Amino acid sequence: MREAAQEAGQEGILRRQSARESAARTYARALPIVPVRARGMTIEGADGRRYLDCLSGAGTLALGHNHPVVLEAIRQVLDSGAPLHVLDLATPVKDDFTTELFRTLPPGLAERARVQFCGPAGTDAVEAALKLVRAATGRDGMLAFTGAYHGMTAGALEVSGGAPSVRVARLPYPQDYRCPFGIGGASGAELSARWTENVLDDTKSGVRTPAGMILEPVQGEGGVLPAPDGWLRRMREITAARGIPLIVDEVQTGVGRTGAFWAVEHSGIVPDVMVLSKAIGGSLPLAVVVYRDDLDLWPPGSHAGTFRGNQLAMAAGAATLAYVRENGLAERAATLGARMLAQLRSLAVDHPCVGEVRGRGLMIGVELVDPGRDGSPRVGSRRVGGSPRAVN
Ligand code: PMP
């Protein structure tokens, strides 16, 4: 009886959702689930079924759902009587968050870091980063990569792979399986780097010295594509030598997910600007841009947002950052990720529908192909052309 009632309740909610919500909704179309409870990696639906959550809020839940330290941090703020909304005023909660965040930053940036609290979404922080480097350099153009995803607001869309823009020069992101040069590996990455160098140095390339370069150390929505460390170091050298600020978008790769606290640590590069969101809010909305102090040349009010002082998110975020750091969860993600990659790759041997298994730490993607229909020619184990895509 109870199960039938639960099932009926769920059906009603799903029916009303599809009647009332927008055609632009995404996951809701494919997953007829009505989550009512969640803990760790498990979500429980209104129908009483339990689901293993492999989405992790698109990279938001570094500690899983409703981790006790996150709940406790939120409760403490609620019980203290602290204001929940303060625009960008200083508070003890924000002070703690900033201290914890700076503690985690890559050496080289940490000592000279400034932080701007942005509107609550990753895309707000991307907008801020683009504005910051434009203000600091007095230049306008931007270098960005094929397959990139930086958000849905106008500026962030411009630097994403899906939207054409006259202000953005698009460069090839290195990848093995669908290498644009058809060779993949270190040689493919080297050609990507040379192309970048050439675009900047050839006075007839049609690209003027830009205000900045923006990249993801592992492309997330682009299909979980980890950039080789050597290529990232080349991007750092190329931009540094030409006075171009390097913006690294760690919205999806941050807080231990790739097996290092920040994904840039794998290559050892120090970006000029880092864009952070998702997991830094401990499951609540929070986004910041962190940058070297000499870039701090924009005037007051250059970037604002009513919800840039979300105290509950800062408390949940500080607790999450501290827990990941103190418990060595990045190292754990590296160990578990290596094991998982190996196991998934061994499965791929017997399943031709698995095109490639790739990733870093626990940020893992399995590219599924239709072996009969996917006509793109293989070059060794690589494919030429086409674009993998994850959907946020
Ligand atoms: N940058 C990256 C790398 C992302 O993966 C995303 C979201 N998937 C964003 C920016 C935008 O974040 P938000 O959806 O919170 O605006």
mmCIF file of C-alpha atoms and ligand atoms in Angstrom:
data_model
loop_
_atom_site.group_PDB
_atom_site.id
_atom_site.type_symbol
_atom_site.label_atom_id
_atom_site.label_comp_id
_atom_site.label_asym_id
_atom_site.label_seq_id
_atom_site.Cartn_x
_atom_site.Cartn_y
_atom_site.Cartn_z
ATOM 1 C CA MET A 1 0.000 0.000 0.000
ATOM 2 C CA ARG A 2 2.646 2.464 1.155
ATOM 3 C CA GLU A 3 4.837 1.703 -1.855
ATOM 4 C CA ALA A 4 1.956 2.223 -4.250
ATOM 5 C CA ALA A 5 1.168 5.590 -2.632
ATOM 6 C CA GLN A 6 4.830 6.607 -2.868
ATOM 7 C CA GLU A 7 4.918 5.586 -6.509
ATOM 8 C CA ALA A 8 1.736 7.556 -7.218
ATOM 9 C CA GLY A 9 3.168 10.630 -5.418
ATOM 10 C CA GLN A 10 6.287 10.412 -7.528
ATOM 11 C CA GLU A 11 4.327 10.042 -10.758
ATOM 12 C CA GLY A 12 2.270 13.133 -9.910
ATOM 13 C CA ILE A 13 5.337 15.238 -9.196
ATOM 14 C CA LEU A 14 7.006 14.122 -12.429
ATOM 15 C CA ARG A 15 3.836 14.780 -14.419
ATOM 16 C CA ARG A 16 3.476 18.279 -12.966
ATOM 17 C CA GLN A 17 7.163 18.938 -13.633
ATOM 18 C CA SER A 18 6.898 18.112 -17.303
ATOM 19 C CA ALA A 19 3.702 20.184 -17.588
ATOM 20 C CA ARG A 20 5.114 23.233 -15.814
ATOM 21 C CA GLU A 21 8.873 23.381 -16.314
ATOM 22 C CA SER A 22 10.778 24.664 -19.303
ATOM 23 C CA ALA A 23 11.704 22.788 -22.439
ATOM 24 C CA ALA A 24 15.341 23.640 -21.647
ATOM 25 C CA ARG A 25 15.520 21.211 -18.708
ATOM 26 C CA THR A 26 18.099 18.472 -19.151
ATOM 27 C CA TYR A 27 18.717 15.660 -16.650
ATOM 28 C CA ALA A 28 15.072 15.742 -15.633
ATOM 29 C CA ARG A 29 14.123 14.377 -19.033
ATOM 30 C CA ALA A 30 16.380 11.345 -18.825
ATOM 31 C CA LEU A 31 16.097 10.570 -15.111
ATOM 32 C CA PRO A 32 12.537 10.127 -13.820
ATOM 33 C CA ILE A 33 13.655 10.348 -10.210
ATOM 34 C CA VAL A 34 12.252 12.472 -7.389
ATOM 35 C CA PRO A 35 15.039 12.635 -4.786
ATOM 36 C CA VAL A 36 13.767 12.971 -1.246
ATOM 37 C CA ARG A 37 16.806 11.956 0.795
ATOM 38 C CA ALA A 38 20.512 11.665 0.147
ATOM 39 C CA ARG A 39 23.638 10.648 2.003
ATOM 40 C CA GLY A 40 27.126 10.111 0.666
ATOM 41 C CA MET A 41 26.866 8.614 -2.792
ATOM 42 C CA THR A 42 23.289 7.454 -2.406
ATOM 43 C CA ILE A 43 20.088 9.200 -3.374
ATOM 44 C CA GLU A 44 16.709 7.883 -2.335
ATOM 45 C CA GLY A 45 13.730 8.552 -4.578
ATOM 46 C CA ALA A 46 10.122 9.251 -3.554
ATOM 47 C CA ASP A 47 9.345 5.745 -4.809
ATOM 48 C CA GLY A 48 11.620 4.305 -2.112
ATOM 49 C CA ARG A 49 14.301 3.210 -4.617
ATOM 50 C CA ARG A 50 17.936 3.945 -3.900
ATOM 51 C CA TYR A 51 20.322 5.200 -6.571
ATOM 52 C CA LEU A 52 24.106 5.420 -6.752
ATOM 53 C CA ASP A 53 24.850 9.033 -7.659
ATOM 54 C CA CYS A 54 27.694 9.121 -10.175
ATOM 55 C CA LEU A 55 26.962 12.735 -11.167
ATOM 56 C CA SER A 56 27.954 14.212 -7.836
ATOM 57 C CA GLY A 57 26.131 17.437 -8.692
ATOM 58 C CA ALA A 58 28.366 17.906 -11.775
ATOM 59 C CA GLY A 59 31.407 18.000 -9.504
ATOM 60 C CA THR A 60 29.854 19.946 -6.640
ATOM 61 C CA LEU A 61 29.752 17.305 -3.917
ATOM 62 C CA ALA A 62 33.380 16.741 -2.942
ATOM 63 C CA LEU A 63 32.219 14.981 0.253
ATOM 64 C CA GLY A 64 29.071 13.441 -1.186
ATOM 65 C CA HIS A 65 25.559 14.368 -0.126
ATOM 66 C CA ASN A 66 24.885 15.775 3.347
ATOM 67 C CA HIS A 67 28.273 15.062 4.879
ATOM 68 C CA PRO A 68 28.098 15.532 8.682
ATOM 69 C CA VAL A 69 30.853 18.202 8.736
ATOM 70 C CA VAL A 70 28.998 20.227 6.113
ATOM 71 C CA LEU A 71 25.664 19.931 7.925
ATOM 72 C CA GLU A 72 27.301 20.884 11.205
ATOM 73 C CA ALA A 73 28.937 23.981 9.666
ATOM 74 C CA ILE A 74 25.600 25.126 8.246
ATOM 75 C CA ARG A 75 23.817 24.496 11.574
ATOM 76 C CA GLN A 76 26.437 26.505 13.470
ATOM 77 C CA VAL A 77 25.810 29.585 11.320
ATOM 78 C CA LEU A 78 22.041 29.188 11.627
ATOM 79 C CA ASP A 79 22.210 28.784 15.412
ATOM 80 C CA SER A 80 24.602 31.718 15.862
ATOM 81 C CA GLY A 81 22.123 34.325 14.665
ATOM 82 C CA ALA A 82 24.607 35.565 12.045
ATOM 83 C CA PRO A 83 23.111 37.441 9.085
ATOM 84 C CA LEU A 84 22.653 35.209 6.051
ATOM 85 C CA HIS A 85 22.891 38.012 3.527
ATOM 86 C CA VAL A 86 25.505 40.776 3.704
ATOM 87 C CA LEU A 87 26.503 41.694 0.125
ATOM 88 C CA ASP A 88 30.318 41.898 0.267
ATOM 89 C CA LEU A 89 30.757 43.007 3.873
ATOM 90 C CA ALA A 90 33.390 41.347 6.038
ATOM 91 C CA THR A 91 32.140 38.616 8.396
ATOM 92 C CA PRO A 92 33.863 36.013 10.575
ATOM 93 C CA VAL A 93 32.371 33.299 8.336
ATOM 94 C CA LYS A 94 33.843 34.865 5.202
ATOM 95 C CA ASP A 95 37.156 35.484 6.957
ATOM 96 C CA ASP A 96 37.384 31.768 7.845
ATOM 97 C CA PHE A 97 36.486 30.711 4.318
ATOM 98 C CA THR A 98 39.112 32.993 2.762
ATOM 99 C CA THR A 99 41.789 31.786 5.181
ATOM 100 C CA GLU A 100 41.010 28.142 4.376
ATOM 101 C CA LEU A 101 40.856 28.826 0.628
ATOM 102 C CA PHE A 102 44.213 30.642 0.591
ATOM 103 C CA ARG A 103 45.739 27.774 2.571
ATOM 104 C CA THR A 104 44.948 25.408 -0.294
ATOM 105 C CA LEU A 105 46.139 27.576 -3.196
ATOM 106 C CA PRO A 106 49.203 26.563 -5.200
ATOM 107 C CA PRO A 107 52.397 28.044 -3.747
ATOM 108 C CA GLY A 108 53.393 30.985 -5.890
ATOM 109 C CA LEU A 109 49.819 32.233 -6.035
ATOM 110 C CA ALA A 110 48.896 31.846 -2.355
ATOM 111 C CA GLU A 111 51.350 34.494 -1.113
ATOM 112 C CA ARG A 112 50.155 37.095 -3.595
ATOM 113 C CA ALA A 113 46.511 36.165 -3.986
ATOM 114 C CA ARG A 114 43.482 38.414 -4.098
ATOM 115 C CA VAL A 115 39.967 37.051 -4.137
ATOM 116 C CA GLN A 116 36.789 38.515 -5.607
ATOM 117 C CA PHE A 117 33.539 36.946 -4.425
ATOM 118 C CA CYS A 118 31.211 36.747 -7.403
ATOM 119 C CA GLY A 119 27.581 35.890 -8.034
ATOM 120 C CA PRO A 120 26.742 32.340 -7.022
ATOM 121 C CA ALA A 121 27.468 30.425 -10.256
ATOM 122 C CA GLY A 122 30.700 29.404 -11.910
ATOM 123 C CA THR A 123 29.782 31.454 -14.947
ATOM 124 C CA ASP A 124 29.775 34.636 -12.798
ATOM 125 C CA ALA A 125 33.364 34.000 -11.784
ATOM 126 C CA VAL A 126 34.341 33.333 -15.407
ATOM 127 C CA GLU A 127 32.837 36.709 -16.386
ATOM 128 C CA ALA A 128 34.795 38.336 -13.573
ATOM 129 C CA ALA A 129 38.049 36.714 -14.690
ATOM 130 C CA LEU A 130 37.596 37.888 -18.278
ATOM 131 C CA LYS A 131 36.818 41.424 -17.088
ATOM 132 C CA LEU A 132 39.774 41.411 -14.739
ATOM 133 C CA VAL A 133 42.372 40.559 -17.389
ATOM 134 C CA ARG A 134 40.792 42.951 -19.892
ATOM 135 C CA ALA A 135 41.021 45.757 -17.321
ATOM 136 C CA ALA A 136 44.568 44.812 -16.345
ATOM 137 C CA THR A 137 45.970 44.553 -19.885
ATOM 138 C CA GLY A 138 43.824 47.122 -21.694
ATOM 139 C CA ARG A 139 43.354 44.487 -24.403
ATOM 140 C CA ASP A 140 40.151 42.815 -25.520
ATOM 141 C CA GLY A 141 40.731 39.535 -27.379
ATOM 142 C CA MET A 142 40.875 36.138 -25.706
ATOM 143 C CA LEU A 143 42.445 32.772 -26.436
ATOM 144 C CA ALA A 144 40.245 29.781 -25.706
ATOM 145 C CA PHE A 145 40.071 26.115 -26.700
ATOM 146 C CA THR A 146 37.959 23.850 -28.812
ATOM 147 C CA GLY A 147 35.588 21.789 -26.657
ATOM 148 C CA ALA A 148 35.823 24.246 -23.753
ATOM 149 C CA TYR A 149 32.901 24.915 -21.434
ATOM 150 C CA HIS A 150 32.961 27.936 -19.152
ATOM 151 C CA GLY A 151 29.297 28.707 -18.538
ATOM 152 C CA MET A 152 26.104 30.081 -20.006
ATOM 153 C CA THR A 153 26.374 33.856 -19.607
ATOM 154 C CA ALA A 154 27.433 35.930 -22.612
ATOM 155 C CA GLY A 155 31.176 36.258 -21.966
ATOM 156 C CA ALA A 156 31.569 32.697 -20.703
ATOM 157 C CA LEU A 157 29.699 31.371 -23.742
ATOM 158 C CA GLU A 158 32.003 33.331 -26.045
ATOM 159 C CA VAL A 159 35.034 31.447 -24.712
ATOM 160 C CA SER A 160 33.227 28.084 -24.756
ATOM 161 C CA GLY A 161 33.587 25.775 -27.718
ATOM 162 C CA GLY A 162 29.967 25.941 -28.826
ATOM 163 C CA ALA A 163 29.678 29.646 -29.585
ATOM 164 C CA PRO A 164 31.431 31.564 -32.357
ATOM 165 C CA SER A 165 32.901 34.957 -31.415
ATOM 166 C CA VAL A 166 35.013 37.560 -33.193
ATOM 167 C CA ARG A 167 36.799 38.424 -29.939
ATOM 168 C CA VAL A 168 37.970 34.889 -29.271
ATOM 169 C CA ALA A 169 40.661 32.937 -31.100
ATOM 170 C CA ARG A 170 39.999 29.217 -30.786
ATOM 171 C CA LEU A 171 42.962 26.895 -30.365
ATOM 172 C CA PRO A 172 43.108 23.097 -30.545
ATOM 173 C CA TYR A 173 42.840 21.384 -27.144
ATOM 174 C CA PRO A 174 45.076 18.319 -27.050
ATOM 175 C CA GLN A 175 43.316 14.980 -27.040
ATOM 176 C CA ASP A 176 44.186 11.443 -28.045
ATOM 177 C CA TYR A 177 41.046 9.708 -29.169
ATOM 178 C CA ARG A 178 39.798 12.452 -31.471
ATOM 179 C CA CYS A 179 43.072 14.286 -32.021
ATOM 180 C CA PRO A 180 42.513 17.097 -34.540
ATOM 181 C CA PHE A 181 45.898 16.247 -36.076
ATOM 182 C CA GLY A 182 45.109 12.553 -36.264
ATOM 183 C CA ILE A 183 48.116 11.468 -34.203
ATOM 184 C CA GLY A 184 47.336 12.044 -30.520
ATOM 185 C CA GLY A 185 49.875 11.406 -27.752
ATOM 186 C CA ALA A 186 52.817 13.691 -27.045
ATOM 187 C CA SER A 187 53.171 14.578 -30.751
ATOM 188 C CA GLY A 188 49.540 15.716 -30.984
ATOM 189 C CA ALA A 189 49.952 17.857 -27.874
ATOM 190 C CA GLU A 190 53.164 19.317 -29.258
ATOM 191 C CA LEU A 191 51.418 20.298 -32.495
ATOM 192 C CA SER A 192 48.627 21.949 -30.461
ATOM 193 C CA ALA A 193 51.257 23.951 -28.575
ATOM 194 C CA ARG A 194 53.075 24.960 -31.763
ATOM 195 C CA TRP A 195 49.834 26.095 -33.324
ATOM 196 C CA THR A 196 49.240 28.340 -30.297
ATOM 197 C CA GLU A 197 52.747 29.768 -30.507
ATOM 198 C CA ASN A 198 52.413 30.396 -34.211
ATOM 199 C CA VAL A 199 49.052 32.145 -33.884
ATOM 200 C CA LEU A 200 50.629 34.541 -31.380
ATOM 201 C CA ASP A 201 53.895 35.176 -33.186
ATOM 202 C CA ASP A 202 52.841 35.309 -36.828
ATOM 203 C CA THR A 203 51.895 38.934 -37.499
ATOM 204 C CA LYS A 204 49.633 37.681 -40.278
ATOM 205 C CA SER A 205 47.748 35.102 -38.173
ATOM 206 C CA GLY A 206 44.850 37.515 -37.773
ATOM 207 C CA VAL A 207 45.096 37.301 -33.979
ATOM 208 C CA ARG A 208 46.324 40.273 -31.964
ATOM 209 C CA THR A 209 47.951 39.844 -28.557
ATOM 210 C CA PRO A 210 44.962 38.923 -26.394
ATOM 211 C CA ALA A 211 43.934 40.021 -22.892
ATOM 212 C CA GLY A 212 44.260 36.457 -21.659
ATOM 213 C CA MET A 213 44.112 32.742 -22.285
ATOM 214 C CA ILE A 214 41.461 30.635 -20.557
ATOM 215 C CA LEU A 215 41.604 26.851 -20.256
ATOM 216 C CA GLU A 216 40.380 23.900 -18.197
ATOM 217 C CA PRO A 217 43.133 21.552 -16.945
ATOM 218 C CA VAL A 218 40.714 18.686 -17.559
ATOM 219 C CA GLN A 219 37.881 19.595 -19.899
ATOM 220 C CA GLY A 220 34.733 18.479 -18.134
ATOM 221 C CA GLU A 221 31.685 19.137 -20.299
ATOM 222 C CA GLY A 222 33.920 18.708 -23.346
ATOM 223 C CA GLY A 223 34.039 15.006 -22.512
ATOM 224 C CA VAL A 224 36.505 14.537 -19.618
ATOM 225 C CA LEU A 225 39.691 15.342 -21.506
ATOM 226 C CA PRO A 226 42.760 15.661 -19.266
ATOM 227 C CA ALA A 227 45.383 18.026 -20.686
ATOM 228 C CA PRO A 228 48.877 16.519 -20.659
ATOM 229 C CA ASP A 229 51.098 18.123 -17.985
ATOM 230 C CA GLY A 230 53.771 18.981 -20.557
ATOM 231 C CA TRP A 231 51.242 20.817 -22.728
ATOM 232 C CA LEU A 232 49.993 22.819 -19.728
ATOM 233 C CA ARG A 233 53.565 23.796 -18.912
ATOM 234 C CA ARG A 234 53.989 24.909 -22.530
ATOM 235 C CA MET A 235 50.840 27.042 -22.272
ATOM 236 C CA ARG A 236 52.274 28.597 -19.120
ATOM 237 C CA GLU A 237 55.618 29.338 -20.808
ATOM 238 C CA ILE A 238 54.015 30.684 -23.991
ATOM 239 C CA THR A 239 51.670 33.047 -22.131
ATOM 240 C CA ALA A 240 54.273 34.173 -19.572
ATOM 241 C CA ALA A 241 56.817 34.976 -22.295
ATOM 242 C CA ARG A 242 54.282 37.226 -24.052
ATOM 243 C CA GLY A 243 52.764 38.934 -21.009
ATOM 244 C CA ILE A 244 49.398 37.199 -21.452
ATOM 245 C CA PRO A 245 47.565 36.358 -18.203
ATOM 246 C CA LEU A 246 46.673 32.665 -17.944
ATOM 247 C CA ILE A 247 43.227 31.978 -16.503
ATOM 248 C CA VAL A 248 42.698 28.414 -15.320
ATOM 249 C CA ASP A 249 39.069 27.407 -14.899
ATOM 250 C CA GLU A 250 39.022 24.923 -11.993
ATOM 251 C CA VAL A 251 35.267 25.158 -11.509
ATOM 252 C CA GLN A 252 34.896 21.441 -12.193
ATOM 253 C CA THR A 253 38.372 20.090 -11.487
ATOM 254 C CA GLY A 254 38.949 21.591 -8.048
ATOM 255 C CA VAL A 255 38.889 20.362 -4.453
ATOM 256 C CA GLY A 256 40.649 17.041 -4.855
ATOM 257 C CA ARG A 257 38.584 15.553 -7.633
ATOM 258 C CA THR A 258 41.480 14.923 -10.059
ATOM 259 C CA GLY A 259 43.837 13.524 -7.425
ATOM 260 C CA ALA A 260 45.416 16.863 -6.470
ATOM 261 C CA PHE A 261 43.716 19.632 -4.524
ATOM 262 C CA TRP A 262 43.775 21.790 -7.669
ATOM 263 C CA ALA A 263 44.348 20.137 -11.022
ATOM 264 C CA VAL A 264 47.126 22.608 -11.920
ATOM 265 C CA GLU A 265 49.275 20.981 -9.237
ATOM 266 C CA HIS A 266 49.835 17.927 -11.455
ATOM 267 C CA SER A 267 51.836 20.035 -13.889
ATOM 268 C CA GLY A 268 53.230 22.416 -11.267
ATOM 269 C CA ILE A 269 52.129 25.512 -13.185
ATOM 270 C CA VAL A 270 51.082 28.659 -11.352
ATOM 271 C CA PRO A 271 48.213 30.405 -13.139
ATOM 272 C CA ASP A 272 47.734 34.169 -12.950
ATOM 273 C CA VAL A 273 44.012 33.745 -12.382
ATOM 274 C CA MET A 274 41.944 30.813 -11.079
ATOM 275 C CA VAL A 275 38.187 30.510 -11.422
ATOM 276 C CA LEU A 276 36.602 28.420 -8.667
ATOM 277 C CA SER A 277 33.060 27.319 -7.933
ATOM 278 C CA LYS A 278 31.029 24.090 -7.513
ATOM 279 C CA ALA A 279 32.744 22.099 -4.701
ATOM 280 C CA ILE A 280 34.150 25.192 -2.936
ATOM 281 C CA GLY A 281 30.624 25.883 -1.644
ATOM 282 C CA GLY A 282 30.265 22.459 -0.050
ATOM 283 C CA SER A 283 27.088 21.829 -2.141
ATOM 284 C CA LEU A 284 25.739 25.396 -1.833
ATOM 285 C CA PRO A 285 26.212 28.105 -4.504
ATOM 286 C CA LEU A 286 29.523 29.977 -4.304
ATOM 287 C CA ALA A 287 31.957 31.264 -6.911
ATOM 288 C CA VAL A 288 35.193 33.219 -6.670
ATOM 289 C CA VAL A 289 38.003 34.392 -8.842
ATOM 290 C CA VAL A 290 41.469 34.278 -7.302
ATOM 291 C CA TYR A 291 44.344 36.136 -8.933
ATOM 292 C CA ARG A 292 47.799 37.604 -8.447
ATOM 293 C CA ASP A 293 47.754 41.007 -6.753
ATOM 294 C CA ASP A 294 49.430 42.928 -9.589
ATOM 295 C CA LEU A 295 46.360 42.267 -11.766
ATOM 296 C CA ASP A 296 44.109 43.976 -9.225
ATOM 297 C CA LEU A 297 43.683 47.071 -11.351
ATOM 298 C CA TRP A 298 39.922 47.159 -11.832
ATOM 299 C CA PRO A 299 37.998 49.934 -10.112
ATOM 300 C CA PRO A 300 35.431 49.388 -7.326
ATOM 301 C CA GLY A 301 32.153 47.995 -8.642
ATOM 302 C CA SER A 302 33.745 46.445 -11.748
ATOM 303 C CA HIS A 303 32.148 43.180 -10.815
ATOM 304 C CA ALA A 304 29.261 42.826 -8.393
ATOM 305 C CA GLY A 305 26.350 40.466 -7.727
ATOM 306 C CA THR A 306 23.661 40.653 -5.048
ATOM 307 C CA PHE A 307 24.359 37.139 -3.823
ATOM 308 C CA ARG A 308 28.135 37.406 -3.461
ATOM 309 C CA GLY A 309 27.984 37.062 0.319
ATOM 310 C CA ASN A 310 26.291 33.698 0.782
ATOM 311 C CA GLN A 311 27.249 32.926 4.384
ATOM 312 C CA LEU A 312 25.863 29.395 4.490
ATOM 313 C CA ALA A 313 27.802 28.478 1.352
ATOM 314 C CA MET A 314 30.994 29.960 2.778
ATOM 315 C CA ALA A 315 30.578 27.965 5.990
ATOM 316 C CA ALA A 316 29.796 24.743 4.108
ATOM 317 C CA GLY A 317 32.673 25.478 1.727
ATOM 318 C CA ALA A 318 35.232 26.189 4.447
ATOM 319 C CA ALA A 319 34.274 22.936 6.185
ATOM 320 C CA THR A 320 34.617 21.009 2.921
ATOM 321 C CA LEU A 321 37.986 22.509 1.968
ATOM 322 C CA ALA A 322 39.349 21.804 5.455
ATOM 323 C CA TYR A 323 38.046 18.228 5.486
ATOM 324 C CA VAL A 324 39.502 17.428 2.065
ATOM 325 C CA ARG A 325 42.865 18.910 3.077
ATOM 326 C CA GLU A 326 43.079 17.367 6.548
ATOM 327 C CA ASN A 327 42.018 13.896 5.409
ATOM 328 C CA GLY A 328 44.177 13.713 2.302
ATOM 329 C CA LEU A 329 41.146 13.119 0.085
ATOM 330 C CA ALA A 330 42.958 14.318 -3.042
ATOM 331 C CA GLU A 331 45.520 11.515 -2.609
ATOM 332 C CA ARG A 332 42.662 9.093 -2.031
ATOM 333 C CA ALA A 333 40.990 10.227 -5.254
ATOM 334 C CA ALA A 334 44.292 9.583 -7.051
ATOM 335 C CA THR A 335 44.523 6.033 -5.688
ATOM 336 C CA LEU A 336 40.879 5.122 -6.240
ATOM 337 C CA GLY A 337 40.845 6.819 -9.633
ATOM 338 C CA ALA A 338 43.848 4.837 -10.859
ATOM 339 C CA ARG A 339 42.154 1.612 -9.758
ATOM 340 C CA MET A 340 38.872 2.567 -11.371
ATOM 341 C CA LEU A 341 40.513 3.607 -14.646
ATOM 342 C CA ALA A 342 42.373 0.296 -14.812
ATOM 343 C CA GLN A 343 39.195 -1.703 -14.172
ATOM 344 C CA LEU A 344 37.147 0.268 -16.672
ATOM 345 C CA ARG A 345 39.881 -0.111 -19.278
ATOM 346 C CA SER A 346 39.918 -3.857 -18.764
ATOM 347 C CA LEU A 347 36.146 -3.911 -19.353
ATOM 348 C CA ALA A 348 36.649 -1.940 -22.549
ATOM 349 C CA VAL A 349 38.667 -4.795 -24.055
ATOM 350 C CA ASP A 350 35.533 -6.946 -24.398
ATOM 351 C CA HIS A 351 33.118 -4.131 -25.219
ATOM 352 C CA PRO A 352 33.610 -2.453 -28.588
ATOM 353 C CA CYS A 353 30.998 0.154 -27.624
ATOM 354 C CA VAL A 354 33.575 1.608 -25.220
ATOM 355 C CA GLY A 355 35.553 3.961 -27.434
ATOM 356 C CA GLU A 356 37.871 5.245 -24.753
ATOM 357 C CA VAL A 357 38.183 5.380 -20.981
ATOM 358 C CA ARG A 358 39.987 8.478 -19.749
ATOM 359 C CA GLY A 359 40.303 10.777 -16.801
ATOM 360 C CA ARG A 360 42.384 11.917 -13.893
ATOM 361 C CA GLY A 361 41.784 10.941 -10.270
ATOM 362 C CA LEU A 362 38.077 10.396 -9.831
ATOM 363 C CA MET A 363 37.124 12.667 -12.715
ATOM 364 C CA ILE A 364 36.517 9.861 -15.159
ATOM 365 C CA GLY A 365 34.745 9.587 -18.491
ATOM 366 C CA VAL A 366 33.813 6.604 -20.625
ATOM 367 C CA GLU A 367 33.221 7.497 -24.248
ATOM 368 C CA LEU A 368 30.529 5.238 -25.647
ATOM 369 C CA VAL A 369 30.374 4.772 -29.396
ATOM 370 C CA ASP A 370 28.246 2.769 -31.742
ATOM 371 C CA PRO A 371 30.888 0.488 -33.257
ATOM 372 C CA GLY A 372 28.618 -0.208 -36.233
ATOM 373 C CA ARG A 373 27.586 3.360 -36.945
ATOM 374 C CA ASP A 374 30.357 5.618 -35.703
ATOM 375 C CA GLY A 375 32.057 5.883 -39.087
ATOM 376 C CA SER A 376 34.947 8.117 -38.087
ATOM 377 C CA PRO A 377 38.125 6.357 -39.185
ATOM 378 C CA ARG A 378 40.473 5.026 -36.565
ATOM 379 C CA VAL A 379 44.124 6.061 -36.674
ATOM 380 C CA GLY A 380 45.794 3.411 -34.521
ATOM 381 C CA SER A 381 43.619 3.581 -31.436
ATOM 382 C CA ARG A 382 42.572 7.118 -32.260
ATOM 383 C CA ARG A 383 39.662 8.619 -34.071
ATOM 384 C CA VAL A 384 39.721 11.631 -36.280
ATOM 385 C CA GLY A 385 37.119 14.345 -35.928
ATOM 386 C CA GLY A 386 33.799 14.443 -34.132
ATOM 387 C CA SER A 387 33.334 15.776 -30.664
ATOM 388 C CA PRO A 388 32.613 13.986 -27.443
ATOM 389 C CA ARG A 389 30.318 15.866 -25.095
ATOM 390 C CA ALA A 390 29.080 15.610 -21.572
ATOM 391 C CA VAL A 391 26.024 17.635 -20.613
ATOM 392 C CA ASN A 392 25.906 19.707 -17.443
HETATM 393 N N1 PMP B 1 33.439 26.234 -15.931
HETATM 394 C C1 PMP B 1 33.455 24.895 -15.978
HETATM 395 C C2 PMP B 1 34.749 24.197 -16.234
HETATM 396 C C3 PMP B 1 32.287 24.165 -15.765
HETATM 397 O O1 PMP B 1 32.311 22.824 -15.819
HETATM 398 C C4 PMP B 1 31.085 24.868 -15.487
HETATM 399 C C5 PMP B 1 29.792 24.136 -15.232
HETATM 400 N N2 PMP B 1 29.712 22.846 -15.655
HETATM 401 C C6 PMP B 1 31.131 26.259 -15.463
HETATM 402 C C7 PMP B 1 32.328 26.918 -15.669
HETATM 403 C C8 PMP B 1 29.894 27.071 -15.190
HETATM 404 O O2 PMP B 1 29.449 26.902 -13.901
HETATM 405 P P1 PMP B 1 27.932 27.214 -13.528
HETATM 406 O O3 PMP B 1 27.092 26.157 -14.195
HETATM 407 O O4 PMP B 1 27.869 27.136 -12.046
HETATM 408 O O5 PMP B 1 27.641 28.567 -14.050
#
